[in-house]
């Protein structure tokens, strides 16, 4: 069982930066693939970034080069550094944990946080 709690969302102007954090409970955090998803009003939840237990990363094309996902297995945390934010990045951002085979589909992830709102003004 893993419990996840996101923090770090807020309001920022276009071109600005935010850093999201996700704190996880559970002794087996290091075994899970971790990901960030986001959901804008009226849209489906979409994949943002993924990091394997070993630290390999993968990004959606829309955020590649602007967002960086990282994890600290000793502290049971995963982070998302978001730079050069755009209004279209506005969404609720969710942290998720899944088995090592989980990739970009939300259905592959077992555990979810409550989400944190990110709003980018133009």
PDB file of N, CA and C in Angstrom, residues 19-55:
ATOM      1  N   UNK A  19       7.762  24.053  -8.737  1.00  0.00           N
ATOM      2  CA  UNK A  19       8.279  22.721  -8.421  1.00  0.00           C
ATOM      3  C   UNK A  19       7.226  21.984  -7.605  1.00  0.00           C
ATOM      4  N   UNK A  20       6.754  20.890  -8.136  1.00  0.00           N
ATOM      5  CA  UNK A  20       5.795  20.047  -7.437  1.00  0.00           C
ATOM      6  C   UNK A  20       6.527  18.924  -6.716  1.00  0.00           C
ATOM      7  N   UNK A  21       6.036  18.585  -5.538  1.00  0.00           N
ATOM      8  CA  UNK A  21       6.594  17.473  -4.789  1.00  0.00           C
ATOM      9  C   UNK A  21       5.497  16.477  -4.441  1.00  0.00           C
ATOM     10  N   UNK A  22       5.898  15.228  -4.311  1.00  0.00           N
ATOM     11  CA  UNK A  22       4.968  14.171  -3.942  1.00  0.00           C
ATOM     12  C   UNK A  22       5.644  13.329  -2.863  1.00  0.00           C
ATOM     13  N   UNK A  23       5.045  13.306  -1.689  1.00  0.00           N
ATOM     14  CA  UNK A  23       5.560  12.510  -0.582  1.00  0.00           C
ATOM     15  C   UNK A  23       4.806  11.184  -0.527  1.00  0.00           C
ATOM     16  N   UNK A  24       5.553  10.105  -0.436  1.00  0.00           N
ATOM     17  CA  UNK A  24       4.953   8.777  -0.440  1.00  0.00           C
ATOM     18  C   UNK A  24       5.202   8.055   0.867  1.00  0.00           C
ATOM     19  N   UNK A  25       4.210   7.331   1.317  1.00  0.00           N
ATOM     20  CA  UNK A  25       4.376   6.465   2.481  1.00  0.00           C
ATOM     21  C   UNK A  25       4.541   5.040   1.993  1.00  0.00           C
ATOM     22  N   UNK A  26       5.105   4.181   2.819  1.00  0.00           N
ATOM     23  CA  UNK A  26       5.274   2.790   2.410  1.00  0.00           C
ATOM     24  C   UNK A  26       6.731   2.430   2.260  1.00  0.00           C
ATOM     25  N   UNK A  27       7.068   1.248   2.704  1.00  0.00           N
ATOM     26  CA  UNK A  27       8.461   0.824   2.706  1.00  0.00           C
ATOM     27  C   UNK A  27       8.979   0.452   1.325  1.00  0.00           C
ATOM     28  N   UNK A  28       8.058   0.192   0.368  1.00  0.00           N
ATOM     29  CA  UNK A  28       8.491  -0.311  -0.932  1.00  0.00           C
ATOM     30  C   UNK A  28       8.444   0.763  -2.012  1.00  0.00           C
ATOM     31  N   UNK A  29       8.525   2.018  -1.599  1.00  0.00           N
ATOM     32  CA  UNK A  29       8.448   3.118  -2.568  1.00  0.00           C
ATOM     33  C   UNK A  29       9.448   2.924  -3.694  1.00  0.00           C
ATOM     34  N   UNK A  30      10.640   2.527  -3.371  1.00  0.00           N
ATOM     35  CA  UNK A  30      11.706   2.436  -4.376  1.00  0.00           C
ATOM     36  C   UNK A  30      11.406   1.399  -5.455  1.00  0.00           C
ATOM     37  N   UNK A  31      10.473   0.499  -5.209  1.00  0.00           N
ATOM     38  CA  UNK A  31      10.145  -0.529  -6.194  1.00  0.00           C
ATOM     39  C   UNK A  31       9.167  -0.043  -7.265  1.00  0.00           C
ATOM     40  N   UNK A  32       8.531   1.085  -7.026  1.00  0.00           N
ATOM     41  CA  UNK A  32       7.477   1.553  -7.917  1.00  0.00           C
ATOM     42  C   UNK A  32       7.991   2.493  -8.991  1.00  0.00           C
ATOM     43  N   UNK A  33       7.374   2.382 -10.159  1.00  0.00           N
ATOM     44  CA  UNK A  33       7.509   3.438 -11.155  1.00  0.00           C
ATOM     45  C   UNK A  33       6.601   4.574 -10.699  1.00  0.00           C
ATOM     46  N   UNK A  34       7.078   5.795 -10.845  1.00  0.00           N
ATOM     47  CA  UNK A  34       6.321   6.963 -10.425  1.00  0.00           C
ATOM     48  C   UNK A  34       6.050   7.858 -11.638  1.00  0.00           C
ATOM     49  N   UNK A  35       4.915   8.518 -11.609  1.00  0.00           N
ATOM     50  CA  UNK A  35       4.555   9.365 -12.747  1.00  0.00           C
ATOM     51  C   UNK A  35       3.765  10.578 -12.281  1.00  0.00           C
ATOM     52  N   UNK A  36       3.754  11.571 -13.139  1.00  0.00           N
ATOM     53  CA  UNK A  36       2.885  12.723 -12.979  1.00  0.00           C
ATOM     54  C   UNK A  36       1.902  12.744 -14.151  1.00  0.00           C
ATOM     55  N   UNK A  37       0.652  12.981 -13.809  1.00  0.00           N
ATOM     56  CA  UNK A  37      -0.399  13.183 -14.791  1.00  0.00           C
ATOM     57  C   UNK A  37      -1.037  14.543 -14.512  1.00  0.00           C
ATOM     58  N   UNK A  38      -1.813  15.029 -15.449  1.00  0.00           N
ATOM     59  CA  UNK A  38      -2.544  16.274 -15.228  1.00  0.00           C
ATOM     60  C   UNK A  38      -3.906  16.200 -15.901  1.00  0.00           C
ATOM     61  N   UNK A  39      -4.826  16.987 -15.357  1.00  0.00           N
ATOM     62  CA  UNK A  39      -6.166  17.019 -15.917  1.00  0.00           C
ATOM     63  C   UNK A  39      -6.686  18.449 -15.901  1.00  0.00           C
ATOM     64  N   UNK A  40      -6.943  18.965 -17.084  1.00  0.00           N
ATOM     65  CA  UNK A  40      -7.509  20.298 -17.231  1.00  0.00           C
ATOM     66  C   UNK A  40      -9.034  20.194 -17.258  1.00  0.00           C
ATOM     67  N   UNK A  41      -9.734  21.270 -16.919  1.00  0.00           N
ATOM     68  CA  UNK A  41     -11.203  21.239 -16.921  1.00  0.00           C
ATOM     69  C   UNK A  41     -11.761  20.806 -18.261  1.00  0.00           C
ATOM     70  N   UNK A  42     -12.655  19.829 -18.229  1.00  0.00           N
ATOM     71  CA  UNK A  42     -13.303  19.364 -19.442  1.00  0.00           C
ATOM     72  C   UNK A  42     -12.459  18.445 -20.307  1.00  0.00           C
ATOM     73  N   UNK A  43     -11.271  18.107 -19.825  1.00  0.00           N
ATOM     74  CA  UNK A  43     -10.379  17.237 -20.606  1.00  0.00           C
ATOM     75  C   UNK A  43     -10.057  15.965 -19.838  1.00  0.00           C
ATOM     76  N   UNK A  44      -9.584  14.962 -20.569  1.00  0.00           N
ATOM     77  CA  UNK A  44      -9.189  13.717 -19.936  1.00  0.00           C
ATOM     78  C   UNK A  44      -7.847  13.887 -19.231  1.00  0.00           C
ATOM     79  N   UNK A  45      -7.620  13.019 -18.257  1.00  0.00           N
ATOM     80  CA  UNK A  45      -6.330  13.024 -17.573  1.00  0.00           C
ATOM     81  C   UNK A  45      -5.254  12.591 -18.567  1.00  0.00           C
ATOM     82  N   UNK A  46      -4.129  13.305 -18.583  1.00  0.00           N
ATOM     83  CA  UNK A  46      -3.075  12.999 -19.531  1.00  0.00           C
ATOM     84  C   UNK A  46      -1.731  12.802 -18.839  1.00  0.00           C
ATOM     85  N   UNK A  47      -0.924  11.977 -19.450  1.00  0.00           N
ATOM     86  CA  UNK A  47       0.411  11.673 -18.957  1.00  0.00           C
ATOM     87  C   UNK A  47       1.323  12.878 -19.123  1.00  0.00           C
ATOM     88  N   UNK A  48       2.177  13.098 -18.120  1.00  0.00           N
ATOM     89  CA  UNK A  48       3.146  14.190 -18.177  1.00  0.00           C
ATOM     90  C   UNK A  48       4.582  13.647 -18.185  1.00  0.00           C
ATOM     91  N   UNK A  49       4.920  12.854 -17.161  1.00  0.00           N
ATOM     92  CA  UNK A  49       6.288  12.364 -17.033  1.00  0.00           C
ATOM     93  C   UNK A  49       6.297  11.114 -16.178  1.00  0.00           C
ATOM     94  N   UNK A  50       7.334  10.301 -16.384  1.00  0.00           N
ATOM     95  CA  UNK A  50       7.487   9.045 -15.660  1.00  0.00           C
ATOM     96  C   UNK A  50       8.941   8.863 -15.288  1.00  0.00           C
ATOM     97  N   UNK A  51       9.164   8.214 -14.124  1.00  0.00           N
ATOM     98  CA  UNK A  51      10.517   7.861 -13.710  1.00  0.00           C
ATOM     99  C   UNK A  51      10.489   6.446 -13.158  1.00  0.00           C
ATOM    100  N   UNK A  52      11.415   5.633 -13.621  1.00  0.00           N
ATOM    101  CA  UNK A  52      11.478   4.251 -13.171  1.00  0.00           C
ATOM    102  C   UNK A  52      12.110   4.168 -11.785  1.00  0.00           C
ATOM    103  N   UNK A  53      12.083   2.977 -11.223  1.00  0.00           N
ATOM    104  CA  UNK A  53      12.702   2.787  -9.917  1.00  0.00           C
ATOM    105  C   UNK A  53      14.197   3.076  -9.967  1.00  0.00           C
ATOM    106  N   UNK A  54      14.786   2.880 -11.125  1.00  0.00           N
ATOM    107  CA  UNK A  54      16.211   3.112 -11.290  1.00  0.00           C
ATOM    108  C   UNK A  54      16.575   4.506 -11.749  1.00  0.00           C
ATOM    109  N   UNK A  55      15.554   5.331 -12.014  1.00  0.00           N
ATOM    110  CA  UNK A  55      15.815   6.724 -12.374  1.00  0.00           C
ATOM    111  C   UNK A  55      15.705   7.062 -13.851  1.00  0.00           C
TER     112      UNK A  55
END
